[in-house]
PDB file of C-alpha atoms in Angstrom:
ATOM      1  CA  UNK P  51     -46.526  16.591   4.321  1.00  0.00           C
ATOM      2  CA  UNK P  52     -48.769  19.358   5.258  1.00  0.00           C
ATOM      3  CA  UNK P  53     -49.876  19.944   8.738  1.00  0.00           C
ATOM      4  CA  UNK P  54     -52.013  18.445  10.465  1.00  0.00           C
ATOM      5  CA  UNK P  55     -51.728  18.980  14.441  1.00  0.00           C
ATOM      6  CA  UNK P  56     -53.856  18.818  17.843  1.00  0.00           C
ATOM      7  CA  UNK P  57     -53.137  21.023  20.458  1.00  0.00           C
ATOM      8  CA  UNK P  58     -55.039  20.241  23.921  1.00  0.00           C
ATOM      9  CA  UNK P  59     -55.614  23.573  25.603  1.00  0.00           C
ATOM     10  CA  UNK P  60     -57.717  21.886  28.415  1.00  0.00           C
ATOM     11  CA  UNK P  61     -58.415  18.524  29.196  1.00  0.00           C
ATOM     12  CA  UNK P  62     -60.338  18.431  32.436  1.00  0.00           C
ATOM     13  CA  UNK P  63     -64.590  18.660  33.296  1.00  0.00           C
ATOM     14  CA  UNK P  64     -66.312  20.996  34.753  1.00  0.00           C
ATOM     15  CA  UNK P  65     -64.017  21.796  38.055  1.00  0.00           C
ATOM     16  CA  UNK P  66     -60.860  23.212  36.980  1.00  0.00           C
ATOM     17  CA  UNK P  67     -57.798  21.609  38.848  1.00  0.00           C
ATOM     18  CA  UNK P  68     -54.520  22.212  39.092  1.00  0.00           C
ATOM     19  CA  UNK P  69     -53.866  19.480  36.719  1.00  0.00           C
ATOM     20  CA  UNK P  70     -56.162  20.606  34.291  1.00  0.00           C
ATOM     21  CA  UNK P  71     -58.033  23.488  32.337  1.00  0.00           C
ATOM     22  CA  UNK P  72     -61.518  22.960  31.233  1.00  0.00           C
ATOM     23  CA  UNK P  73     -62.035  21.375  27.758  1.00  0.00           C
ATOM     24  CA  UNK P  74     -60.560  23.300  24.913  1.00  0.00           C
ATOM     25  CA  UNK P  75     -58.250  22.239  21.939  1.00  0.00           C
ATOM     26  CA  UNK P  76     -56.823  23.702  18.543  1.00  0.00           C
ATOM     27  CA  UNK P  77     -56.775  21.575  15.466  1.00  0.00           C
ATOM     28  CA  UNK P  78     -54.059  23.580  12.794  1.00  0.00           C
ATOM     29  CA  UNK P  79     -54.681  21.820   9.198  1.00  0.00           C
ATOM     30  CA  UNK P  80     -52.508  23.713   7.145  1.00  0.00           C
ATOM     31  CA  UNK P  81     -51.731  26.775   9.534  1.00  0.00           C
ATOM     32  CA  UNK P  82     -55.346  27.524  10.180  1.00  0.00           C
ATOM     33  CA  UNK P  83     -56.698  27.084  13.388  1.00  0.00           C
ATOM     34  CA  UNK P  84     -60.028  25.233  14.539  1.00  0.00           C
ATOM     35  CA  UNK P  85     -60.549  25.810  17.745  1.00  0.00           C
ATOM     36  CA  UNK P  86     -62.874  23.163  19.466  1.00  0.00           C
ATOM     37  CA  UNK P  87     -64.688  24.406  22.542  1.00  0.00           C
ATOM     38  CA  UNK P  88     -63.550  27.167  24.749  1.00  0.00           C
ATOM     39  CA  UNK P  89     -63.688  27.005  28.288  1.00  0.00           C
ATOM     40  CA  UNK P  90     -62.003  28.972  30.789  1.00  0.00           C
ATOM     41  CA  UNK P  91     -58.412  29.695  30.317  1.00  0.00           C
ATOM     42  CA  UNK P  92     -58.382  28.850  26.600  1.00  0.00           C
ATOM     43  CA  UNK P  93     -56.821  31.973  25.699  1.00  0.00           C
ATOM     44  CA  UNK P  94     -53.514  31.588  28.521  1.00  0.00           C
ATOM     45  CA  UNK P  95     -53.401  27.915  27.110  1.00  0.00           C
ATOM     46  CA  UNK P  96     -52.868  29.668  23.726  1.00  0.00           C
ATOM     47  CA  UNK P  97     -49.984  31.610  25.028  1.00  0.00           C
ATOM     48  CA  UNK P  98     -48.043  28.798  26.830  1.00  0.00           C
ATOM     49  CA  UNK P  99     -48.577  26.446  23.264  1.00  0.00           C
ATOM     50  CA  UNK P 100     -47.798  29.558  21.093  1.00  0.00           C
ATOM     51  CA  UNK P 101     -50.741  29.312  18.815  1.00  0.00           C
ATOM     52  CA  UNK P 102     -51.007  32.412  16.693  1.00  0.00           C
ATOM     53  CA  UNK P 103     -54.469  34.303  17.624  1.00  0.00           C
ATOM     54  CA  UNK P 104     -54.326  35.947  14.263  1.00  0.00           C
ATOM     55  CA  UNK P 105     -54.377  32.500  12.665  1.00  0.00           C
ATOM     56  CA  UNK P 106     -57.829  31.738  14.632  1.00  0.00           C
ATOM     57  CA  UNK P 107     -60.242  30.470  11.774  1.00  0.00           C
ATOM     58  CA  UNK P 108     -63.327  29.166  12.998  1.00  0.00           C
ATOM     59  CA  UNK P 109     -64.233  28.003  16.935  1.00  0.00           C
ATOM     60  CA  UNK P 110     -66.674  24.674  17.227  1.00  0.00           C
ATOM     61  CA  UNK P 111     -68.633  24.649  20.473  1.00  0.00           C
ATOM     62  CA  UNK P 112     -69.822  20.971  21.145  1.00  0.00           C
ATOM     63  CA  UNK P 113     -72.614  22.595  23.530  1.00  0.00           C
ATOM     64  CA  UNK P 114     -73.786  25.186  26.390  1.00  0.00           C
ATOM     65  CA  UNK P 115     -72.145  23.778  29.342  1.00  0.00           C
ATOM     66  CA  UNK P 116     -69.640  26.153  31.055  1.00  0.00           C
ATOM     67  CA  UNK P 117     -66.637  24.014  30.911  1.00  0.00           C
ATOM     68  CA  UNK P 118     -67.040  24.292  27.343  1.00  0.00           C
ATOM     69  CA  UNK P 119     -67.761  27.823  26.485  1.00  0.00           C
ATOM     70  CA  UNK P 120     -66.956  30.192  29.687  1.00  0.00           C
ATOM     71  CA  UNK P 121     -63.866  31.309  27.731  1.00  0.00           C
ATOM     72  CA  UNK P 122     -65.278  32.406  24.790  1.00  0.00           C
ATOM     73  CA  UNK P 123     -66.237  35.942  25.807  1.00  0.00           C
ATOM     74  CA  UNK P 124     -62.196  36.981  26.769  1.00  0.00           C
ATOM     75  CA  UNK P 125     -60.910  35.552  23.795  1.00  0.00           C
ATOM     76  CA  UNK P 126     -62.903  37.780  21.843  1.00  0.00           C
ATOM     77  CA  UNK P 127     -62.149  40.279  23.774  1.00  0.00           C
ATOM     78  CA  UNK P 128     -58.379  39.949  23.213  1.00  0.00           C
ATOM     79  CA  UNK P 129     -58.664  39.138  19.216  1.00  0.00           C
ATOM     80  CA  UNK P 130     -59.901  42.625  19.381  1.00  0.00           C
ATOM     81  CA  UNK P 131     -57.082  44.122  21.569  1.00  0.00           C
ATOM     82  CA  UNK P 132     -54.699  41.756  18.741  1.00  0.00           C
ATOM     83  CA  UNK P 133     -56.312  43.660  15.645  1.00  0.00           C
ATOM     84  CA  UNK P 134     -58.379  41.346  14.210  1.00  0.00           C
ATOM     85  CA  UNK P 135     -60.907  43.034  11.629  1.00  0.00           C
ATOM     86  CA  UNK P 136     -62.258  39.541   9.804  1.00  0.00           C
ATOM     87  CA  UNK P 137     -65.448  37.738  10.921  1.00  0.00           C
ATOM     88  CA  UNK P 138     -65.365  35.667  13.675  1.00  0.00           C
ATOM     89  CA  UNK P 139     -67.510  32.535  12.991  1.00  0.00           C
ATOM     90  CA  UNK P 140     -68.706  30.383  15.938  1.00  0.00           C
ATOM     91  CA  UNK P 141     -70.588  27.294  15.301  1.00  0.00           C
ATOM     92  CA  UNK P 142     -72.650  25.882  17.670  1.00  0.00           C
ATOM     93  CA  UNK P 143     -75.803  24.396  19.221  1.00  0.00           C
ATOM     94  CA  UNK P 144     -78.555  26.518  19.217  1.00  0.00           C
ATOM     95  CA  UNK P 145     -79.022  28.932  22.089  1.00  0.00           C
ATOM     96  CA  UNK P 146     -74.939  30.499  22.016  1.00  0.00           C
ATOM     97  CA  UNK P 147     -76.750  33.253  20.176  1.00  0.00           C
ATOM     98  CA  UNK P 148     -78.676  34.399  23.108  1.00  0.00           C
ATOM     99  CA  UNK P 149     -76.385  33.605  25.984  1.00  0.00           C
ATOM    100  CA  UNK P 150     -73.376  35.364  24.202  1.00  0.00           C
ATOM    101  CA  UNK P 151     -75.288  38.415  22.214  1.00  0.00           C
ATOM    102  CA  UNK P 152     -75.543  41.017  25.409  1.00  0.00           C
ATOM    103  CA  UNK P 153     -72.374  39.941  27.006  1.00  0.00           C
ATOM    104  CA  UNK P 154     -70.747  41.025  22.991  1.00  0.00           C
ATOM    105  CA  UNK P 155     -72.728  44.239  22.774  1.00  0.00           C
ATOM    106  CA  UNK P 156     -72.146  45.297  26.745  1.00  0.00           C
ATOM    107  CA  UNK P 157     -68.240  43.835  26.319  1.00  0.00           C
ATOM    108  CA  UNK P 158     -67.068  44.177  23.207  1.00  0.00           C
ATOM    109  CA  UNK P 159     -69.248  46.442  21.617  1.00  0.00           C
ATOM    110  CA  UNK P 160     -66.767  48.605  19.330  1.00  0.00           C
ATOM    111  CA  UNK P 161     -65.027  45.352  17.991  1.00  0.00           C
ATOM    112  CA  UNK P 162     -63.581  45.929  14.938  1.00  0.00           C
ATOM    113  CA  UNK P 163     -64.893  42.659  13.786  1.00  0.00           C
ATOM    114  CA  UNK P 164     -67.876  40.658  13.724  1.00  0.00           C
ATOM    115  CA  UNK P 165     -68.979  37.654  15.298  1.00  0.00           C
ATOM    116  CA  UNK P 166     -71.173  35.883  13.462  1.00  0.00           C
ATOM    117  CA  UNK P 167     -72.979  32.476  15.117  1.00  0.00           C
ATOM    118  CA  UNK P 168     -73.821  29.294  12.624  1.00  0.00           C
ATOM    119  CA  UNK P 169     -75.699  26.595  14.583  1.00  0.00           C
ATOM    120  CA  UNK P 170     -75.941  23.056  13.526  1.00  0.00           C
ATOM    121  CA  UNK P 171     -78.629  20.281  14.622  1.00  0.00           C
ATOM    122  CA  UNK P 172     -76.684  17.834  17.537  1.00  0.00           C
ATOM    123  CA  UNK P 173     -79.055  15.152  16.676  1.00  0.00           C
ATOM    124  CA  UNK P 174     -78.062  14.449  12.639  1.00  0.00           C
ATOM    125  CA  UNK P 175     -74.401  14.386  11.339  1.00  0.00           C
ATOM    126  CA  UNK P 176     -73.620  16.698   9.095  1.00  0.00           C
ATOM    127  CA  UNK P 177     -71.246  19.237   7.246  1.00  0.00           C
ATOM    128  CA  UNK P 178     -70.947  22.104   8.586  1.00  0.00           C
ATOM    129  CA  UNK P 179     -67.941  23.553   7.246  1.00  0.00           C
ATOM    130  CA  UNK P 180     -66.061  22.756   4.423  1.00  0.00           C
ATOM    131  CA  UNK P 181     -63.036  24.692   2.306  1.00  0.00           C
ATOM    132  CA  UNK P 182     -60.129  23.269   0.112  1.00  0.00           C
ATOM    133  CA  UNK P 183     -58.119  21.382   3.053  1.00  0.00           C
ATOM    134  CA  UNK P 184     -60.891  20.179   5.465  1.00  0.00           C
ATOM    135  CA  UNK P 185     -64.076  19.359   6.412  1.00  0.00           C
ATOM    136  CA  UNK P 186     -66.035  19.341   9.088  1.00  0.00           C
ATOM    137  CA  UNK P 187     -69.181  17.300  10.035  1.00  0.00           C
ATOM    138  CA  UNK P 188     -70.370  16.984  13.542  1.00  0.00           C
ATOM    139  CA  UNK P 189     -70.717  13.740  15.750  1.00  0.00           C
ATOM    140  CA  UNK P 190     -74.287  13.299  17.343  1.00  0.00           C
ATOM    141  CA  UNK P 191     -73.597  12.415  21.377  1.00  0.00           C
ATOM    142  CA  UNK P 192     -75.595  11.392  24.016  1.00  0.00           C
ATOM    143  CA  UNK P 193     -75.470  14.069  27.065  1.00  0.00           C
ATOM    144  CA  UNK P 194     -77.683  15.796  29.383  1.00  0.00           C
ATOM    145  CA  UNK P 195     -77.663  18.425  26.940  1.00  0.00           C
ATOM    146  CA  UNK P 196     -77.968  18.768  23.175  1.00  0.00           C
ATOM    147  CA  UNK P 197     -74.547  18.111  22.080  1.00  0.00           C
ATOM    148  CA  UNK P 198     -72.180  16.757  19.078  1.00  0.00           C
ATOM    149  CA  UNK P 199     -68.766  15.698  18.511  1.00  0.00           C
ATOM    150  CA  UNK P 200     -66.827  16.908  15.664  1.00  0.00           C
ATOM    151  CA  UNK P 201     -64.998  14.990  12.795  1.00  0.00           C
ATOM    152  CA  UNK P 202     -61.931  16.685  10.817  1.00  0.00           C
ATOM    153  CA  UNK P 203     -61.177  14.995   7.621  1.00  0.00           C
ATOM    154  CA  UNK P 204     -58.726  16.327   4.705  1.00  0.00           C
ATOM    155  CA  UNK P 205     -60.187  16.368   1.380  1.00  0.00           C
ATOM    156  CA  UNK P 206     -59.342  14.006  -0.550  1.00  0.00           C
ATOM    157  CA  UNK P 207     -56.097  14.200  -2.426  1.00  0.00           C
ATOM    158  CA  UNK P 208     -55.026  13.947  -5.959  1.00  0.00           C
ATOM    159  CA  UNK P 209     -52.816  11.231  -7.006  1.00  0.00           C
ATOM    160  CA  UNK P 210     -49.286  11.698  -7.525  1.00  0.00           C
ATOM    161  CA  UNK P 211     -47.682  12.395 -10.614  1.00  0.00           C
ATOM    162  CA  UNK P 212     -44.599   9.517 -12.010  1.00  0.00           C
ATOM    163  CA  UNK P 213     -42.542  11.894 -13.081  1.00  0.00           C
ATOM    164  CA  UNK P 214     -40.449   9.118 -15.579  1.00  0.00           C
ATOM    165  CA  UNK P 215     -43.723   8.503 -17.665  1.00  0.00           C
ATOM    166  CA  UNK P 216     -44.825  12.377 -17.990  1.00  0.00           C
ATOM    167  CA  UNK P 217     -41.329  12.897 -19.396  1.00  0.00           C
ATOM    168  CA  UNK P 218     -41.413   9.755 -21.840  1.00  0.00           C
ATOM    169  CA  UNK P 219     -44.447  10.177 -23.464  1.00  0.00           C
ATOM    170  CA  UNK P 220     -43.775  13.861 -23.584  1.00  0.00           C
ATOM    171  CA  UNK P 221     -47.110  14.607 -21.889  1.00  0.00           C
ATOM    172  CA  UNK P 222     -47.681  18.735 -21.837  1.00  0.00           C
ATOM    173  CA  UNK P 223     -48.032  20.642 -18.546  1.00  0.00           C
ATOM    174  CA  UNK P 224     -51.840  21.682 -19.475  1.00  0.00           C
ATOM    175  CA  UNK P 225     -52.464  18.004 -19.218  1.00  0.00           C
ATOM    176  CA  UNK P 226     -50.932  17.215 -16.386  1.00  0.00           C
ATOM    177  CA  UNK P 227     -54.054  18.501 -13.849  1.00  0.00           C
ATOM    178  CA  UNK P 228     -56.412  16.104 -15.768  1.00  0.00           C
ATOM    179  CA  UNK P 229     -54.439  13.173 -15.248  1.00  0.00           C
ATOM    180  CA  UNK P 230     -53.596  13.679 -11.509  1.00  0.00           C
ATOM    181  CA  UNK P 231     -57.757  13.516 -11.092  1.00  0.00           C
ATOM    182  CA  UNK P 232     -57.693  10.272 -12.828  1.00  0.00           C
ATOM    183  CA  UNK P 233     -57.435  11.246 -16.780  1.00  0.00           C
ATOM    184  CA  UNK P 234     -56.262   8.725 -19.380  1.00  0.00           C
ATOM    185  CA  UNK P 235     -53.701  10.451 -21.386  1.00  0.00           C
ATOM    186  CA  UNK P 236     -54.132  10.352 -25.897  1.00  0.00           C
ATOM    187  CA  UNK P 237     -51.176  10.683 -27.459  1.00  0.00           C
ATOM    188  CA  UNK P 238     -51.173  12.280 -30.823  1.00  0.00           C
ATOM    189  CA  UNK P 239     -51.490   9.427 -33.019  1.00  0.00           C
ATOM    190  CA  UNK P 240     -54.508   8.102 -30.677  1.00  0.00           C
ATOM    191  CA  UNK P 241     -52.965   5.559 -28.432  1.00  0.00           C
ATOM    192  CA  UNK P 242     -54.228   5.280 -24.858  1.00  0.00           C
ATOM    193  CA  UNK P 243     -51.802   5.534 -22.093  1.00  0.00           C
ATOM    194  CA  UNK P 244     -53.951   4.797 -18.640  1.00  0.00           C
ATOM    195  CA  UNK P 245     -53.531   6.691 -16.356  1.00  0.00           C
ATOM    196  CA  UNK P 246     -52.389   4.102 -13.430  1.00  0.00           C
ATOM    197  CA  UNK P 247     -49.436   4.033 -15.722  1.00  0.00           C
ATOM    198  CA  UNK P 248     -48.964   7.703 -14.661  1.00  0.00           C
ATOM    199  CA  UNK P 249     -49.623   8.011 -11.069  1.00  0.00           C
ATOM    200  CA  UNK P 250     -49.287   6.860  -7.836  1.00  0.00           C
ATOM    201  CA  UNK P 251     -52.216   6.669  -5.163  1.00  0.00           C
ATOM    202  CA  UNK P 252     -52.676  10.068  -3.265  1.00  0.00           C
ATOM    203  CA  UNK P 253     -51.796   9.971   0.094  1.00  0.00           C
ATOM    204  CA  UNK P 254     -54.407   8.843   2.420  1.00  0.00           C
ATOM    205  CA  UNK P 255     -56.461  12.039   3.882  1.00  0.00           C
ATOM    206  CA  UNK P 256     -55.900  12.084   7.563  1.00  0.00           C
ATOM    207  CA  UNK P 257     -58.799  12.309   9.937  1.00  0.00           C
ATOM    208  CA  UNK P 258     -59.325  13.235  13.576  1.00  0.00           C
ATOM    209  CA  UNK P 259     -62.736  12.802  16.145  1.00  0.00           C
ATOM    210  CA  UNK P 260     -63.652  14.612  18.417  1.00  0.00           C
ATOM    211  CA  UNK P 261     -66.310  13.173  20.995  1.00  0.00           C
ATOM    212  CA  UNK P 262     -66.654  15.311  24.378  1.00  0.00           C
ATOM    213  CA  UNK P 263     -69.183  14.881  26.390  1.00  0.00           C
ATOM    214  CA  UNK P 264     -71.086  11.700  25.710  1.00  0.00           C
ATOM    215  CA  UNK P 265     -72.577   8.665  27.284  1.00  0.00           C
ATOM    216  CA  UNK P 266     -71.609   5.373  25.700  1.00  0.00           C
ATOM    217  CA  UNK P 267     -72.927   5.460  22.414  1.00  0.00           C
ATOM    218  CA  UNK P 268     -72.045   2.485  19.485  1.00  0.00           C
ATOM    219  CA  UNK P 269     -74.321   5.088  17.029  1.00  0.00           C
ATOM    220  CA  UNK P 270     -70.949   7.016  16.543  1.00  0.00           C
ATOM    221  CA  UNK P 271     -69.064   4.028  15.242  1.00  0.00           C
ATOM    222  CA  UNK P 272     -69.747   4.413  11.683  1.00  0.00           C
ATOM    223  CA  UNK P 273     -69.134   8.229  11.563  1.00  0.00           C
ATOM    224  CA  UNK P 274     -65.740   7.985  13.500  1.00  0.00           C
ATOM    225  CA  UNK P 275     -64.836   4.193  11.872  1.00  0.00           C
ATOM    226  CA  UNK P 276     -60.970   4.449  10.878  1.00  0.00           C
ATOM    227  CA  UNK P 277     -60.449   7.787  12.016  1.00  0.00           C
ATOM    228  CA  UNK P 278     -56.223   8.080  12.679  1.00  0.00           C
ATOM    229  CA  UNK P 279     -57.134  10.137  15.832  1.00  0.00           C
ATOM    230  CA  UNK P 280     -59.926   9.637  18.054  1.00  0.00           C
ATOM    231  CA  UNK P 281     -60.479  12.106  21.313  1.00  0.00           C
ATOM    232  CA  UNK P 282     -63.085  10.567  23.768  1.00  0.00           C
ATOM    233  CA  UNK P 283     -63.836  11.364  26.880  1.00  0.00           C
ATOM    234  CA  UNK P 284     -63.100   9.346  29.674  1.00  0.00           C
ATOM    235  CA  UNK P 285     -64.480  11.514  32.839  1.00  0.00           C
ATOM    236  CA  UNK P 286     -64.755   8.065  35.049  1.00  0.00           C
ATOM    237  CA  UNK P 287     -63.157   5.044  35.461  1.00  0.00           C
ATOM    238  CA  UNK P 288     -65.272   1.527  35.449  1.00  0.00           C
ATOM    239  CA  UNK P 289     -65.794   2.041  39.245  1.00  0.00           C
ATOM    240  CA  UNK P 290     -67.983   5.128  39.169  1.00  0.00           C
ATOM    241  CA  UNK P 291     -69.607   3.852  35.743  1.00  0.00           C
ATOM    242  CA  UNK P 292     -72.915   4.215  37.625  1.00  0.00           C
ATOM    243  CA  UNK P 293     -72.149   8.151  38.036  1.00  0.00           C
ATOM    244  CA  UNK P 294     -70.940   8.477  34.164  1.00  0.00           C
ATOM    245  CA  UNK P 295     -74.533   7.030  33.183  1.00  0.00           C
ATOM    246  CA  UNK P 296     -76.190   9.361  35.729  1.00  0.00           C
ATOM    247  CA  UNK P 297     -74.228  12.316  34.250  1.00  0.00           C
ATOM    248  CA  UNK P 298     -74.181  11.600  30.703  1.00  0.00           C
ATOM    249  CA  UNK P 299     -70.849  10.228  30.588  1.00  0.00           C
ATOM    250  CA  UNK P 300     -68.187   7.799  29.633  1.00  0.00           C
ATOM    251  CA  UNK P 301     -65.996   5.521  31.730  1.00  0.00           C
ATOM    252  CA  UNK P 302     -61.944   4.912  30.203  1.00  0.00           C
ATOM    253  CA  UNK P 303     -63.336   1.331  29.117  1.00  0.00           C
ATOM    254  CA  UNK P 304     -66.382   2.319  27.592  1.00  0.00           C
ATOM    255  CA  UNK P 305     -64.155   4.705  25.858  1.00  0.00           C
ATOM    256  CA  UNK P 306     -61.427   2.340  24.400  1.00  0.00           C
ATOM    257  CA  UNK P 307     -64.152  -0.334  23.327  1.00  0.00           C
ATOM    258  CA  UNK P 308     -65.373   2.504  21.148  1.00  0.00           C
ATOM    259  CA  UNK P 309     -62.169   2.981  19.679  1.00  0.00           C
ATOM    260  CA  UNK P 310     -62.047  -0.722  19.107  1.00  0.00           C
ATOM    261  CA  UNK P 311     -64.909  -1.209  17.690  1.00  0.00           C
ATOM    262  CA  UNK P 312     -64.930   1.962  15.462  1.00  0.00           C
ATOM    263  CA  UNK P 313     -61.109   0.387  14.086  1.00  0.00           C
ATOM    264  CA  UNK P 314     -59.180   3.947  14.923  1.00  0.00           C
ATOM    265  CA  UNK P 315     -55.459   4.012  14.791  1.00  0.00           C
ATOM    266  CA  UNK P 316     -54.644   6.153  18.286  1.00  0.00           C
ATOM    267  CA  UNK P 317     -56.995   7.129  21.293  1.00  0.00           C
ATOM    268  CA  UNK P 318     -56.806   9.862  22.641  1.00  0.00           C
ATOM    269  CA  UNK P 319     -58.745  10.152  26.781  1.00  0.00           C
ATOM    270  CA  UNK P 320     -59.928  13.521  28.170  1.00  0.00           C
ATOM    271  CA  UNK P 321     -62.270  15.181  30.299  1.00  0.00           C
ATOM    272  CA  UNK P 322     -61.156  14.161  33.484  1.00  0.00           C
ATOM    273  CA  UNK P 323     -63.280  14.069  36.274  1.00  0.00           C
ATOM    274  CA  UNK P 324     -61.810  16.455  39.110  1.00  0.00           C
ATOM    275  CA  UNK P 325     -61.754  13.114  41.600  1.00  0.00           C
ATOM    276  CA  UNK P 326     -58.621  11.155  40.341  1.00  0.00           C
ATOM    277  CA  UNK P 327     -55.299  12.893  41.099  1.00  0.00           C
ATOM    278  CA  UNK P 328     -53.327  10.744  38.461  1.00  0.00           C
ATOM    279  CA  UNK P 329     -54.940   9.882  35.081  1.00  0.00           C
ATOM    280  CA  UNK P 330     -52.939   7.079  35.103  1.00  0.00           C
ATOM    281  CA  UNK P 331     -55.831   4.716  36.390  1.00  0.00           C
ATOM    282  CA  UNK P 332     -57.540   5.719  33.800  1.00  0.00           C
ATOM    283  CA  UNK P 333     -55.051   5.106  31.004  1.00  0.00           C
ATOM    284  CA  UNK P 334     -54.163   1.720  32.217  1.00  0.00           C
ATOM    285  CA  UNK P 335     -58.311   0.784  32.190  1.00  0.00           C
ATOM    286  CA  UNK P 336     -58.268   1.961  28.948  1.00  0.00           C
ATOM    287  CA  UNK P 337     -55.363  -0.007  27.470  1.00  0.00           C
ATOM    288  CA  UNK P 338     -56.313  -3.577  28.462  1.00  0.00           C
ATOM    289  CA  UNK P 339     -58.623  -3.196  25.527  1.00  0.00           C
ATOM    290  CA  UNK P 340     -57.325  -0.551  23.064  1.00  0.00           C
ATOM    291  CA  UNK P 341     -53.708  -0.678  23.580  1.00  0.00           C
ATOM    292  CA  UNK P 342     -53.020   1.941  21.602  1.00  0.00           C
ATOM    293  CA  UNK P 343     -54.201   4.590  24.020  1.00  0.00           C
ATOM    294  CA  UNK P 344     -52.648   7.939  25.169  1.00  0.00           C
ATOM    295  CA  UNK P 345     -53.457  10.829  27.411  1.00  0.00           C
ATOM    296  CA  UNK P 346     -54.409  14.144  26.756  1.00  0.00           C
ATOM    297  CA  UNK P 347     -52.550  16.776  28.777  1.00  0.00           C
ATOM    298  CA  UNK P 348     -52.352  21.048  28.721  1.00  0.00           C
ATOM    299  CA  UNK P 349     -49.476  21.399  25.672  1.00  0.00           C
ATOM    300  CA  UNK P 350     -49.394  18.094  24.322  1.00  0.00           C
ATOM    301  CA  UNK P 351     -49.110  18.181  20.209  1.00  0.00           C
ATOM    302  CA  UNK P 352     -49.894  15.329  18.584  1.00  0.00           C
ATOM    303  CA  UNK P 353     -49.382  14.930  15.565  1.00  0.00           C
ATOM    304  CA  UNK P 354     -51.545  13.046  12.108  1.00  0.00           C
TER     305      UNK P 354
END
């Protein structure tokens, strides 16, 4: 099966700890790399995980806080040290163009390279990027700032060939593309063989969520419903959920009953608020009602 991987480069909010790097993560469909937010010490996380830089496709900033996007300017930086001459494309929230432009041109001014900056509306789902393995559509959250989620889905997949009927009714290899996208086969004197008589389903298309940094919000539930992987943050646990409402955040519980009601197969907490030592607290909050829960840590891999 092809790959299909998250890497957690940072897991914690806005105070870096040392437990935890500010929120950034690599999702590798296929041995390209989506790299979802960017905050400080993305590039070191790279290192220690031994993520290629030169297989860097896109970045997806969820929005302008600091913890999210400090990093961005030295990773450029060093995919120009690397050798990278292709476009760098950044999508984001609208304003990344004006906070990042002079730091480029003062920085990184003979680049060999561009970066170019797509932004997307936080308040409507949409695609925003799309190519023959994946696409991407973004999550609308509820923060203190405009901000989205992001949803990874494989495109759907062709069904698979039954390689006993293709050889009995002598079906030619021209034909053979046609049928895996649902084509009857003719034979020659006009009989119809159907095609469920020649294929197996396709393998499901795997899926993965991404939802940092959001109030509690039941409008995502359709967008993320089924998903195999679901990141959410969890900054607080139930205790402080007054603070996670005044900040525009999520609580481990308010977290798993998302995952609950939205029907996904794993959940995934981050964004941990500087204040708890062990995460722990907020794992076991979370799996009284979505047992199925797991932490995010620097260098874990998980796997669709």
């Amino acid at each position: 099966m092809e790959k299909f991987e998250v890497d957690i480069l940072g897991c914690g909010s806005a105070t870096p700890t040392i437990q935890h790097n500010p929120s950034s993560q690599v999702v590798n469909v296929r041995e390209k790399l989506f790299m979802v937010d960017c905050g400080e010490g993305t590039q070191l996380q790279m290192r220690h995980s031994r993520l290629r830089f030169g297989r860097l496709n896109r970045i997806f900033i969820s929005h302008l806080h600091g913890d999210h996007c400090f990093g961005l300017l030295g990773l450029i930086s060093t995919l120009a040290l690397l050798g990278r001459t292709g476009d760098l494309f950044i999508h984001s929230v609208a304003g990344l163009e004006e906070i990042l432009r002079p730091q480029l041109d003062f920085f990184c001014k003979d680049n060999p390279f561009e970066v170019k900056i797509e932004t997307f509306d936080p308040v409507n789902s949409e695609v925003i990027y799309e190519d023959k393995s994946v696409q991407v559509k973004t999550i609308p959250l509820r923060h203190r700032v405009p901000c989205a989620g992001f949803l990874f889905r494989e495109q759907e997949k062709e069904a698979h060939l039954v390689a006993e009927m293709i050889k009995f009714y002598n079906i030619p290899i021209k034909e053979l593309a046609k049928i895996k996208q649902g084509a009857d086969f003719v034979t020659e004197d006009g009989a119809i063989v159907p095609n469920a008589r020649l294929t197996r389903p396709a393998t499901p298309s795997r899926s993965y969520a991404y939802c940092s940094d959001t109030a509690y919000s039941e409008k995502i539930i359709p967008i993320i419903e089924g998903v195999d992987l679901l990141y959410h943050e969890a900054t607080f646990t139930q205790e402080d959920a007054s603070r996670a409402k005044t900040t525009g955040h999520s609580t481990a519980k308010q977290a798993a009953e998302i995952a609950k009601l939205a029907n996904v197969k794993k959940l995934m907490l981050g964004h941990f608020s500087a204040r708890y030592t062990d995460n722990n607290i907020l794992l076991d909050e979370a799996k009284v009602i979505f047992p199925n829960t797991i932490l995010a840590n620097e260098g874990l891999r998980e796997k669709l």
